Structure formats: structure tokens, C-alpha cells
Amino acid sequence: MKNNLEKFTHKVADYIDYEYGGSDISDGLTDDERYTIRNLVTAHYEFGDSINNVASHIINYLRKTRQWNQQNIK
């Protein structure tokens, strides 16, 4: 299973890079973001979700948390 999860994770990353590579989320990830993304990918993989759905959830998560952080943390 780990090998398949790893392949799934790489496909999600490739999809995000292809679809969103030049967008506002393309800068580096924090440790918290990495941890959350890892959990999102694992959960979606276990439920048999599609790569594009996982990528969409990740992008939405990053945009919302970064916007919140920008507005509330100074």
C-alpha cells in the first residue's frame, strides 16, 4: 500500500504543479502546511478519491489559510 500511496502522492503533486504552478501558492510550504497536505492526501487516497479532487482541496486549503494568516497574523 505504501508504494501505491507514494505513486498517488506524486501524481497529485504533478497535477498541482501542472494546474497551479504559476499561481499564488507556488512559493514554499511551511511545516504545518506539509503535515496537513500529507494527511489530506492519505485520507483521500484511502477513500479512493480522484487526483484532481485532492489537488483542489489542497489548493483551497492553502489559499484560505494563507489569506487568514495574512489578515490575522502580523
N, CA and C of each residue as an Amber inpcrd file, in Angstrom:
protein
   222
   0.8170000  -1.1900000   0.0000000   0.0000000   0.0000000   0.0000000
   0.8660000   1.2620000   0.0000000   1.9710000   1.2590000   0.7440000
   2.8080000   2.4380000   0.8190000   3.3000000   2.8510000  -0.5620000
   3.6700000   1.8820000  -1.3700000   4.1520000   2.1810000  -2.7120000
   3.0640000   2.8390000  -3.5530000   1.8300000   2.3410000  -3.4470000
   0.7250000   2.9360000  -4.1920000   0.3930000   4.3380000  -3.6800000
   0.4460000   4.5340000  -2.3630000   0.2140000   5.8590000  -1.7910000
   1.2900000   6.8260000  -2.2640000   2.5120000   6.3570000  -2.3320000
   3.6100000   7.2000000  -2.8050000   3.3900000   7.6130000  -4.2600000
   2.9780000   6.6840000  -5.0920000   2.6850000   6.9930000  -6.5000000
   1.5290000   7.9870000  -6.6000000   0.4840000   7.7600000  -5.8110000
  -0.6710000   8.6590000  -5.7860000  -0.2340000  10.0600000  -5.3790000
   0.6020000  10.1590000  -4.3520000   1.0850000  11.4400000  -3.8690000
   1.8700000  12.1700000  -4.9480000   2.7130000  11.4480000  -5.6570000
   3.4960000  12.0590000  -6.7340000   2.5860000  12.5440000  -7.8610000
   1.5570000  11.7890000  -8.1660000   0.6170000  12.2080000  -9.2110000
  -0.1460000  13.4600000  -8.7910000  -0.5260000  13.5380000  -7.5200000
  -1.2040000  14.7340000  -7.0150000  -0.2610000  15.9360000  -7.1190000
   0.9850000  15.7470000  -6.7110000   1.9630000  16.8390000  -6.7870000
   2.1840000  17.2870000  -8.2290000   2.2850000  16.3360000  -9.1450000
   2.4540000  16.6720000 -10.5590000   1.2500000  17.4420000 -11.0860000
   0.0570000  17.0190000 -10.6860000  -1.1660000  17.6910000 -11.1160000
  -1.2020000  19.1290000 -10.5920000  -0.8590000  19.3060000  -9.3310000
  -0.8410000  20.6450000  -8.7410000   0.1770000  21.5200000  -9.4690000
   1.3370000  20.9780000  -9.7290000   2.3610000  21.7390000 -10.4380000
   1.8860000  22.1260000 -11.8300000   1.2370000  21.2140000 -12.5160000
   0.7500000  21.4740000 -13.8680000  -0.3760000  22.5140000 -13.8640000
  -1.3250000  22.3520000 -12.9500000  -2.5010000  23.2270000 -12.9310000
  -2.2710000  24.5560000 -12.2210000  -1.4470000  24.5500000 -11.1680000
  -1.3340000  25.7250000 -10.3110000   0.1020000  26.2200000 -10.1460000
   1.0280000  25.7080000 -10.9090000   2.4500000  26.0110000 -10.7360000
   2.8080000  27.4800000 -10.7440000   2.1670000  28.2730000 -11.5450000
   2.4910000  29.6890000 -11.6140000   1.5950000  30.5630000 -10.7740000
   0.8140000  29.9730000  -9.9000000  -0.1650000  30.7490000  -9.1380000
   0.4140000  31.2890000  -7.8390000  -0.4460000  31.8710000  -7.0430000
  -0.0560000  32.4910000  -5.7810000   0.3660000  31.4860000  -4.7150000
   0.1550000  30.2140000  -4.9180000   0.5070000  29.2090000  -3.9090000
   1.8060000  28.4990000  -4.2390000   2.5210000  28.9500000  -5.2530000
   3.6900000  28.2100000  -5.7090000   4.9290000  28.4360000  -4.8570000
   4.8650000  29.3510000  -3.8760000   6.0290000  29.5410000  -3.0110000
   6.1130000  28.4040000  -1.9930000   7.1590000  28.3830000  -1.2030000
   7.4270000  27.2790000  -0.2920000   6.3270000  26.9910000   0.7100000
   6.3340000  25.7680000   1.2160000   5.3470000  25.3180000   2.1930000
   5.9410000  25.3550000   3.5900000   5.1030000  25.6910000   4.5680000
   5.5210000  25.6150000   5.9650000   5.4230000  24.1620000   6.4240000
   6.0020000  23.8740000   7.5800000   5.9060000  22.5240000   8.1290000
   4.4550000  22.1510000   8.4190000   3.6690000  23.1050000   8.9300000
   2.2510000  22.8470000   9.2010000   1.5000000  22.5230000   7.9160000
   1.7940000  23.2650000   6.8520000   1.1370000  23.0050000   5.5720000
   1.5140000  21.6200000   5.0410000   2.7800000  21.2680000   5.1440000
   3.2250000  19.9370000   4.6890000   2.4990000  18.8260000   5.4470000
   2.3970000  18.9840000   6.7520000   1.7340000  17.9810000   7.5800000
   0.2600000  17.8360000   7.1870000  -0.4150000  18.9650000   7.0150000
  -1.8290000  18.9380000   6.6440000  -2.0230000  18.3390000   5.2600000
  -1.1640000  18.7070000   4.3280000  -1.2620000  18.1690000   2.9670000
  -1.0360000  16.6610000   2.9710000  -0.0560000  16.2070000   3.7340000
   0.2010000  14.7650000   3.8340000  -1.0450000  14.0360000   4.3410000
  -1.6990000  14.6040000   5.3460000  -2.9140000  13.9880000   5.8850000
  -4.0690000  14.0320000   4.8830000  -4.2000000  15.1270000   4.1510000
  -5.2340000  15.2210000   3.1220000  -5.0360000  14.1620000   2.0380000
  -3.8070000  14.0430000   1.5710000  -3.5180000  13.0640000   0.5150000
  -3.8020000  11.6480000   1.0110000  -3.3590000  11.3310000   2.2050000
  -3.5690000   9.9900000   2.7510000  -5.0540000   9.6780000   2.8980000
  -5.8100000  10.6120000   3.4420000  -7.2490000  10.3920000   3.6350000
  -7.9650000  10.2050000   2.3000000  -7.6710000  11.0550000   1.3370000
  -8.3250000  10.9420000   0.0350000  -7.9160000   9.6610000  -0.6870000
  -6.6730000   9.2640000  -0.5210000  -6.2110000   8.0120000  -1.1210000
  -6.9840000   6.8300000  -0.5370000  -7.1140000   6.8020000   0.7830000
  -7.8050000   5.6950000   1.4490000  -9.2810000   5.6250000   1.0670000
  -9.8880000   6.7650000   0.7380000 -11.2860000   6.7710000   0.3230000
 -11.4600000   6.6230000  -1.1810000 -10.3540000   6.4890000  -1.9040000
 -10.4240000   6.2500000  -3.3420000 -10.8120000   7.4790000  -4.1530000
 -10.4980000   8.6600000  -3.6460000 -10.8370000   9.8940000  -4.3400000
  -9.9090000  10.1030000  -5.5360000 -10.3090000  10.9930000  -6.4230000
  -9.5180000  11.2420000  -7.6240000  -8.3970000  12.2470000  -7.3480000
  -7.3990000  12.2220000  -8.2040000  -6.2400000  13.0950000  -8.0600000
  -6.6520000  14.5650000  -8.1300000  -7.5090000  14.9130000  -9.0830000
  -7.8870000  16.3240000  -9.2130000  -8.7030000  16.8160000  -8.0170000
  -9.5060000  15.9710000  -7.3890000 -10.2390000  16.3860000  -6.1840000
  -9.2790000  16.6730000  -5.0330000  -8.2920000  15.8100000  -4.8550000
  -7.3070000  16.0200000  -3.7980000  -6.5620000  17.3300000  -4.0440000
  -6.1270000  17.5260000  -5.2760000  -5.4010000  18.7490000  -5.6150000
  -6.2510000  19.9810000  -5.3440000  -7.5080000  19.9340000  -5.6950000
  -8.4060000  21.0560000  -5.4580000  -8.5420000  21.3480000  -3.9700000
  -8.6860000  20.3250000  -3.1500000  -8.7860000  20.5110000  -1.7010000
  -7.5030000  21.1200000  -1.1450000  -6.3710000  20.6740000  -1.6350000
  -5.0870000  21.1990000  -1.1680000  -4.9540000  22.6800000  -1.5260000
  -5.2680000  23.0220000  -2.7550000  -5.1690000  24.4150000  -3.1890000
  -6.1230000  25.2940000  -2.3860000  -7.3490000  24.8360000  -2.1740000
  -8.3090000  25.6050000  -1.3650000  -7.7990000  25.7890000   0.0580000
  -7.2510000  24.7290000   0.6400000  -6.6880000  24.8080000   1.9850000
  -5.5800000  25.8550000   2.0330000  -4.6410000  25.7910000   1.0890000
  -3.5210000  26.7300000   1.0860000  -3.9890000  28.1720000   0.9150000
  -4.8910000  28.3970000   0.0050000  -5.3700000  29.7620000  -0.2370000
  -6.0960000  30.3250000   0.9830000  -6.9610000  29.5260000   1.5780000
  -7.7330000  30.0030000   2.7310000  -6.8470000  30.2450000   3.9410000
  -5.9380000  29.3160000   4.2470000  -5.1030000  29.5030000   5.4320000
  -4.1080000  30.6340000   5.2370000  -3.5730000  30.7730000   4.0370000
  -2.6360000  31.8760000   3.7940000  -3.3490000  33.2200000   3.8460000
  -4.5550000  33.2710000   3.3320000  -5.3330000  34.5190000   3.4050000
  -5.6420000  34.8550000   4.8670000  -6.0480000  33.8560000   5.6390000
  -6.3460000  34.0750000   7.0510000  -5.0970000  34.5420000   7.7830000
  -3.9720000  33.8700000   7.5380000  -2.7210000  34.2430000   8.1880000
  -2.3180000  35.6790000   7.8390000  -2.4810000  36.0520000   6.6050000
  -2.1310000  37.3850000   6.1470000  -2.9810000  38.4500000   6.8290000
  -4.2360000  38.1340000   7.0590000  -5.1430000  39.0940000   7.6740000
  -5.0380000  39.1350000   9.1950000  -4.6340000  38.0270000   9.8080000
  -4.7170000  37.9330000  11.2680000  -3.3820000  37.8150000  11.9870000
  -2.3260000  37.4930000  11.2960000  -1.0250000  37.3390000  11.9500000
  -0.0920000  38.3970000  11.3920000   0.4160000  39.1950000  12.2810000
   1.2960000  40.2890000  11.8440000   2.5940000  40.2340000  12.5610000
